[in-house]
Amino acid sequence: LLGVRQRLERRRELDLRDIHDSRRLRHHVKYLSDRIVNVGNVLSHTLWLMGSPDAALRMTKETVAYAQQTDHHLSLGNALSWAVLVFYWTGRHEECAHCAAQLDELASRHGFDVRRPTAMFYKAALACEQPDAPPTEIDGLADAVMAFHATGNLARLPFYLGVLADFSARAGRLAEAEATIDAALDRAVAKNE
């Protein structure tokens, strides 16, 4: 992962330098998203996986701030979709909720139906995190997983299923939890995740 991190940091540094070089185009949009946003997203998760949650948070915040400055709603949607996960992983529930709300609003405004399940999932996960959450909050997670399937956006599905299984087990729904874990493992093996 160290090599990946170094290559991502170098790519980001070069792209940011290009922005300030008046002889080059300001935007690095390819595949419907700004390249600096894409690199920042992947770098934030790489930092998290390397055991650097503070660095991951800094990169996440920088990437979202940059995406907001681009005034490019697809790039902002991508940044928010990656950022919400880092905020959730690090226990930054208020920031996660704010990010999920922004993502939901952006998706609604621009018709990005593929982004709505991500916002739904984190809203439900945060509701489940509350100590006094009724067991029915878990249904919101299951609804979000169904929405991922409906949109065909199955990236990170094993993770989402793992969270659903965890909350199901906590609520005493052990058979559901076991079936969900099996589905998560099957998906992870099938897609090499």
mmCIF file of N, CA and C in Angstrom, residues 17-18 32 34 36 38 47 61 63 75 79 83-84 88 97 104 122 132 141 146 149-150 153 172 187 193:
data_model
loop_
_atom_site.group_PDB
_atom_site.id
_atom_site.type_symbol
_atom_site.label_atom_id
_atom_site.label_comp_id
_atom_site.label_asym_id
_atom_site.label_seq_id
_atom_site.Cartn_x
_atom_site.Cartn_y
_atom_site.Cartn_z
ATOM 1 N N ARG A 17 -0.664 21.159 -9.153
ATOM 2 C CA ARG A 17 0.282 22.119 -9.739
ATOM 3 C C ARG A 17 -0.237 22.593 -11.092
ATOM 4 N N ASP A 18 -0.783 21.671 -11.878
ATOM 5 C CA ASP A 18 -1.320 22.028 -13.195
ATOM 6 C C ASP A 18 -2.441 23.059 -13.099
ATOM 7 N N LEU A 32 -16.498 11.626 -16.335
ATOM 8 C CA LEU A 32 -17.550 12.364 -15.638
ATOM 9 C C LEU A 32 -17.177 12.812 -14.226
ATOM 10 N N ASP A 34 -13.874 14.903 -11.837
ATOM 11 C CA ASP A 34 -12.587 15.563 -11.792
ATOM 12 C C ASP A 34 -11.521 14.580 -11.308
ATOM 13 N N ILE A 36 -8.665 15.078 -9.873
ATOM 14 C CA ILE A 36 -8.137 15.387 -8.544
ATOM 15 C C ILE A 36 -9.080 14.838 -7.474
ATOM 16 N N ASN A 38 -11.080 12.205 -7.924
ATOM 17 C CA ASN A 38 -10.929 10.746 -7.959
ATOM 18 C C ASN A 38 -9.692 10.287 -7.196
ATOM 19 N N LEU A 47 -5.190 5.770 2.811
ATOM 20 C CA LEU A 47 -4.664 6.229 4.103
ATOM 21 C C LEU A 47 -5.373 5.525 5.254
ATOM 22 N N LYS A 61 -11.598 15.681 3.781
ATOM 23 C CA LYS A 61 -12.087 17.062 3.880
ATOM 24 C C LYS A 61 -11.526 17.929 2.759
ATOM 25 N N THR A 63 -10.608 16.894 -0.197
ATOM 26 C CA THR A 63 -11.211 16.460 -1.455
ATOM 27 C C THR A 63 -12.628 17.000 -1.603
ATOM 28 N N SER A 75 -18.611 15.520 -9.813
ATOM 29 C CA SER A 75 -17.408 15.382 -8.981
ATOM 30 C C SER A 75 -17.763 15.507 -7.508
ATOM 31 N N ALA A 79 -17.182 12.768 -4.564
ATOM 32 C CA ALA A 79 -16.447 13.084 -3.329
ATOM 33 C C ALA A 79 -17.285 12.769 -2.096
ATOM 34 N N ALA A 83 -16.517 10.224 0.874
ATOM 35 C CA ALA A 83 -16.279 10.880 2.168
ATOM 36 C C ALA A 83 -17.177 10.323 3.267
ATOM 37 N N VAL A 84 -18.417 10.038 2.943
ATOM 38 C CA VAL A 84 -19.357 9.573 3.950
ATOM 39 C C VAL A 84 -18.836 8.304 4.626
ATOM 40 N N TYR A 88 -17.900 7.777 8.564
ATOM 41 C CA TYR A 88 -18.525 6.685 9.303
ATOM 42 C C TYR A 88 -17.464 5.823 9.976
ATOM 43 N N ALA A 97 -23.482 12.381 8.910
ATOM 44 C CA ALA A 97 -24.883 12.755 8.687
ATOM 45 C C ALA A 97 -24.984 13.959 7.759
ATOM 46 N N ASP A 104 -27.697 13.281 -0.504
ATOM 47 C CA ASP A 104 -29.103 13.036 -0.818
ATOM 48 C C ASP A 104 -29.713 14.230 -1.546
ATOM 49 N N TYR A 122 -26.284 5.375 4.906
ATOM 50 C CA TYR A 122 -25.613 6.003 6.042
ATOM 51 C C TYR A 122 -26.589 6.674 6.992
ATOM 52 N N ASP A 132 -30.727 4.072 21.757
ATOM 53 C CA ASP A 132 -32.153 3.789 21.948
ATOM 54 C C ASP A 132 -32.867 3.496 20.628
ATOM 55 N N LEU A 141 -31.580 -0.087 6.619
ATOM 56 C CA LEU A 141 -30.350 -0.616 6.007
ATOM 57 C C LEU A 141 -30.698 -1.624 4.911
ATOM 58 N N MET A 146 -31.357 -3.030 -0.904
ATOM 59 C CA MET A 146 -32.238 -3.332 -2.048
ATOM 60 C C MET A 146 -32.140 -2.229 -3.098
ATOM 61 N N HIS A 149 -29.131 -2.669 -5.238
ATOM 62 C CA HIS A 149 -29.395 -3.676 -6.266
ATOM 63 C C HIS A 149 -30.243 -3.086 -7.392
ATOM 64 N N ALA A 150 -31.242 -2.287 -7.042
ATOM 65 C CA ALA A 150 -32.140 -1.715 -8.049
ATOM 66 C C ALA A 150 -31.405 -0.769 -8.995
ATOM 67 N N ASN A 153 -25.707 -0.322 -8.573
ATOM 68 C CA ASN A 153 -24.491 0.214 -7.937
ATOM 69 C C ASN A 153 -24.097 -0.727 -6.804
ATOM 70 N N GLY A 172 -30.526 -9.269 17.758
ATOM 71 C CA GLY A 172 -30.990 -10.624 18.030
ATOM 72 C C GLY A 172 -31.546 -11.336 16.816
ATOM 73 N N ARG A 187 -20.566 -12.462 -2.361
ATOM 74 C CA ARG A 187 -20.326 -11.302 -3.243
ATOM 75 C C ARG A 187 -18.834 -10.957 -3.253
ATOM 76 N N GLU A 193 -13.522 -8.913 -3.919
ATOM 77 C CA GLU A 193 -13.507 -7.770 -3.020
ATOM 78 C C GLU A 193 -13.042 -8.182 -1.643
#
